[in-house]
Coordinates of N, CA and C in Angstrom, one line a residue:
M9 N 83.9 115.9 93.8 CA 83.4 115.6 95.0 C 83.1 114.1 95.4
G10 N 82.9 113.3 94.2 CA 82.5 112.1 94.2 C 83.8 111.2 94.7
W11 N 84.9 111.6 94.1 CA 86.3 110.9 94.6 C 86.5 111.0 96.2
L12 N 86.2 112.2 96.6 CA 86.5 112.4 98.1 C 85.6 111.6 98.8
W13 N 84.2 111.5 98.4 CA 83.3 110.6 99.2 C 83.7 109.2 99.0
A14 N 84.2 108.8 97.9 CA 84.7 107.3 97.7 C 85.7 107.0 98.7
I15 N 86.8 108.0 98.8 CA 87.8 107.8 99.7 C 87.4 107.5 101.2
I16 N 86.6 108.4 101.6 CA 85.9 108.7 102.9 C 85.2 107.4 103.1
V17 N 84.3 106.9 102.3 CA 83.4 105.7 102.5 C 84.3 104.5 102.5
G18 N 85.4 104.5 101.5 CA 86.3 103.3 101.5 C 87.1 103.3 102.8
F19 N 87.5 104.3 103.4 CA 88.2 104.4 104.7 C 87.5 103.8 105.8
V20 N 86.2 104.3 105.9 CA 85.3 103.8 106.9 C 85.0 102.4 106.6
L21 N 84.7 101.9 105.6 CA 84.4 100.5 105.2 C 85.7 99.6 105.6
G22 N 86.8 100.0 105.1 CA 88.0 99.3 105.5 C 88.3 99.2 107.0
L23 N 88.0 100.2 107.7 CA 88.2 100.1 109.2 C 87.1 99.1 109.8
I24 N 85.9 99.3 109.3 CA 84.8 98.4 109.9 C 85.1 97.0 109.5
A25 N 85.7 96.7 108.3 CA 86.0 95.3 107.9 C 87.3 94.8 108.7
K26 N 88.2 95.7 109.0 CA 89.3 95.4 109.9 C 89.0 95.0 111.3
L27 N 87.8 95.6 111.7 CA 87.4 95.4 113.1 C 86.6 94.1 113.0
I28 N 85.9 93.7 112.0 CA 85.1 92.6 112.0 C 85.9 91.3 111.9
L29 N 87.0 91.5 111.1 CA 87.9 90.2 110.9 C 88.7 89.8 112.2
P30 N 88.6 88.6 112.6 CA 89.5 88.1 113.6 C 91.0 88.3 113.4
G31 N 91.7 88.4 114.5 CA 93.2 88.4 114.3 C 93.7 89.8 113.9
K32 N 94.9 89.9 113.6 CA 95.5 91.2 113.2 C 95.7 91.2 111.7
Q33 N 95.4 92.4 111.0 CA 95.6 92.4 109.7 C 96.8 93.4 109.7
H34 N 97.7 93.0 108.7 CA 99.1 93.5 108.6 C 99.1 94.6 107.6
S35 N 98.0 94.7 106.7 CA 98.2 95.8 105.6 C 98.2 97.0 106.1
P36 N 98.9 98.0 105.3 CA 98.9 99.4 105.9 C 97.6 100.1 105.6
L37 N 97.3 101.1 106.3 CA 96.2 101.9 106.3 C 95.7 102.4 104.9
W38 N 96.6 102.8 104.1 CA 96.3 103.3 102.7 C 95.8 102.0 102.0
L39 N 96.3 100.8 102.2 CA 95.8 99.7 101.4 C 94.5 99.2 101.9
I40 N 94.2 99.3 103.2 CA 92.9 99.0 103.8 C 91.8 99.9 103.2
T41 N 92.4 101.1 103.0 CA 91.3 102.1 102.4 C 91.1 101.7 100.9
I42 N 92.0 101.4 100.2 CA 91.8 100.9 98.9 C 90.9 99.7 98.8
F43 N 91.2 98.7 99.6 CA 90.3 97.6 99.7 C 88.9 97.9 100.2
G44 N 88.6 99.0 101.0 CA 87.3 99.5 101.3 C 86.6 100.1 100.2
I45 N 87.4 100.9 99.3 CA 86.8 101.6 98.2 C 86.3 100.4 97.2
I46 N 87.0 99.4 97.1 CA 86.7 98.3 96.1 C 85.6 97.5 96.7
G47 N 85.6 97.4 98.1 CA 84.5 96.8 98.8 C 83.2 97.5 98.5
G48 N 83.2 98.9 98.6 CA 82.0 99.7 98.4 C 81.5 99.6 96.9
I49 N 82.5 99.5 96.0 CA 82.0 99.4 94.6 C 81.4 98.0 94.3
V50 N 82.0 96.9 94.9 CA 81.5 95.5 94.7 C 80.1 95.5 95.3
G51 N 79.9 96.0 96.5 CA 78.7 96.0 97.2 C 77.6 96.8 96.5
N52 N 77.9 98.0 95.9 CA 76.9 98.8 95.1 C 76.5 97.9 93.8
A53 N 77.5 97.2 93.3 CA 77.2 96.5 92.0 C 76.3 95.3 92.5
L54 N 76.6 94.7 93.5 CA 75.7 93.6 94.1 C 74.2 94.1 94.3
A55 N 74.2 95.1 95.0 CA 72.8 95.6 95.5 C 72.2 96.1 94.0
N56 N 72.9 96.6 93.1 CA 72.0 96.8 92.0 C 71.7 95.6 91.1
A57 N 72.6 94.6 91.2 CA 72.2 93.4 90.6 C 70.9 92.6 91.3
F58 N 70.8 92.9 92.6 CA 69.8 92.3 93.3 C 68.4 93.2 93.3
G59 N 68.6 94.4 92.8 CA 67.5 95.3 92.6 C 67.2 96.2 93.9
V60 N 68.2 96.2 94.7 CA 68.0 97.0 96.0 C 69.0 98.0 96.2
G61 N 69.5 98.6 95.0 CA 70.4 99.7 95.0 C 69.8 101.0 95.3
E62 N 68.6 101.2 95.0 CA 67.9 102.5 95.2 C 66.6 102.2 95.9
T63 N 66.4 102.5 97.2 CA 65.1 102.2 97.8 C 64.8 103.5 98.6
A64 N 63.5 103.5 98.9 CA 63.1 104.7 99.8 C 63.6 104.5 101.2
G65 N 64.2 105.7 101.7 CA 64.8 105.8 103.0 C 66.2 105.4 102.8
I66 N 66.6 104.7 104.1 CA 68.0 104.3 104.2 C 68.2 103.1 103.4
D67 N 69.3 102.8 102.5 CA 69.5 101.7 101.9 C 70.3 100.6 102.7
W68 N 69.6 100.1 103.7 CA 70.3 99.1 104.7 C 71.0 97.9 103.9
T69 N 70.2 97.3 102.9 CA 70.7 96.2 102.3 C 71.9 96.4 101.6
R70 N 72.0 97.7 100.9 CA 73.1 98.0 100.1 C 74.3 98.2 101.1
H71 N 74.1 98.8 102.2 CA 75.2 99.1 103.1 C 75.7 97.8 103.7
I72 N 74.8 96.7 104.0 CA 75.3 95.4 104.6 C 76.1 94.8 103.4
L73 N 75.6 94.8 102.1 CA 76.4 94.3 101.0 C 77.8 94.8 100.9
Q74 N 77.9 96.3 101.0 CA 79.1 96.9 101.0 C 80.1 96.4 102.1
I75 N 79.7 96.2 103.3 CA 80.4 95.9 104.4 C 80.8 94.3 104.2
V76 N 80.0 93.5 103.8 CA 80.3 92.0 103.6 C 81.3 92.0 102.4
A77 N 81.2 92.8 101.4 CA 82.1 92.8 100.3 C 83.4 93.3 100.9
A78 N 83.5 94.3 101.7 CA 84.7 95.0 102.1 C 85.4 93.9 103.2
V79 N 84.6 93.2 103.9 CA 85.3 92.2 104.8 C 86.1 91.1 103.9
V80 N 85.3 90.6 102.9 CA 85.9 89.5 102.1 C 87.2 90.1 101.3
I81 N 87.1 91.4 100.8 CA 88.3 92.0 100.1 C 89.3 92.3 101.1
V82 N 89.1 92.9 102.2 CA 90.2 93.0 103.1 C 90.8 91.9 103.6
G83 N 90.1 90.6 104.0 CA 90.6 89.5 104.3 C 91.6 88.9 103.2
L84 N 91.0 88.9 102.0 CA 91.7 88.2 100.8 C 93.0 89.2 100.6
G85 N 92.9 90.5 100.6 CA 93.8 91.5 100.2 C 94.9 91.4 101.2
D86 N 94.5 91.1 102.5 CA 95.5 91.1 103.5 C 96.5 89.8 103.3
M87 N 95.8 88.7 103.0 CA 96.5 87.5 102.7 C 97.5 87.7 101.5
A88 N 97.1 88.2 100.6 CA 97.8 88.6 99.5 C 99.0 89.4 99.8
Y89 N 98.8 90.5 100.6 CA 99.9 91.4 101.0 C 100.9 90.6 101.9
M90 N 100.5 89.8 102.8 CA 101.4 89.2 103.6 C 102.2 88.2 102.7
N91 N 101.6 87.5 101.7 CA 102.3 86.7 100.8 C 103.4 87.4 100.1
V92 N 103.1 88.5 99.5 CA 104.0 89.3 98.7 C 105.2 89.8 99.7
R93 N 104.7 90.2 100.8 CA 105.8 90.6 101.9 C 106.8 89.5 102.2
A94 N 106.2 88.4 102.4 CA 107.1 87.2 102.9 C 108.1 86.8 101.7
R95 N 107.5 86.9 100.5 CA 108.4 86.6 99.3 C 109.5 87.6 99.2
R96 N 109.3 88.9 99.5 CA 110.2 90.0 99.3 C 111.3 89.8 100.4
Q97 N 110.9 89.2 101.6 CA 111.8 89.0 102.7 C 112.7 87.9 102.5
K98 N 112.2 86.9 101.8 CA 113.0 85.7 101.4 C 114.1 86.0 100.4
A99 N 113.8 87.0 99.4 CA 114.8 87.2 98.4 C 115.9 88.0 98.7

């Protein structure tokens, strides 16, 4: 069940990150979902490092860190995807 939640949360985080980023992202939806999963993992790690991973009530700080990490990873991942795609079209 943990993997299913990771995929669902990664999908949602990836879509939120895609909406926040300006311009058009060219990565396919499956890759955006993977970037979102990675963003969630990085956000959780940062929250635990800052000591806010587990708090009473809703973990707003953890969720914000997950979204920020997902935005960064989706942005960088989309640039890398476009770079690889451009190299393949040249060859």
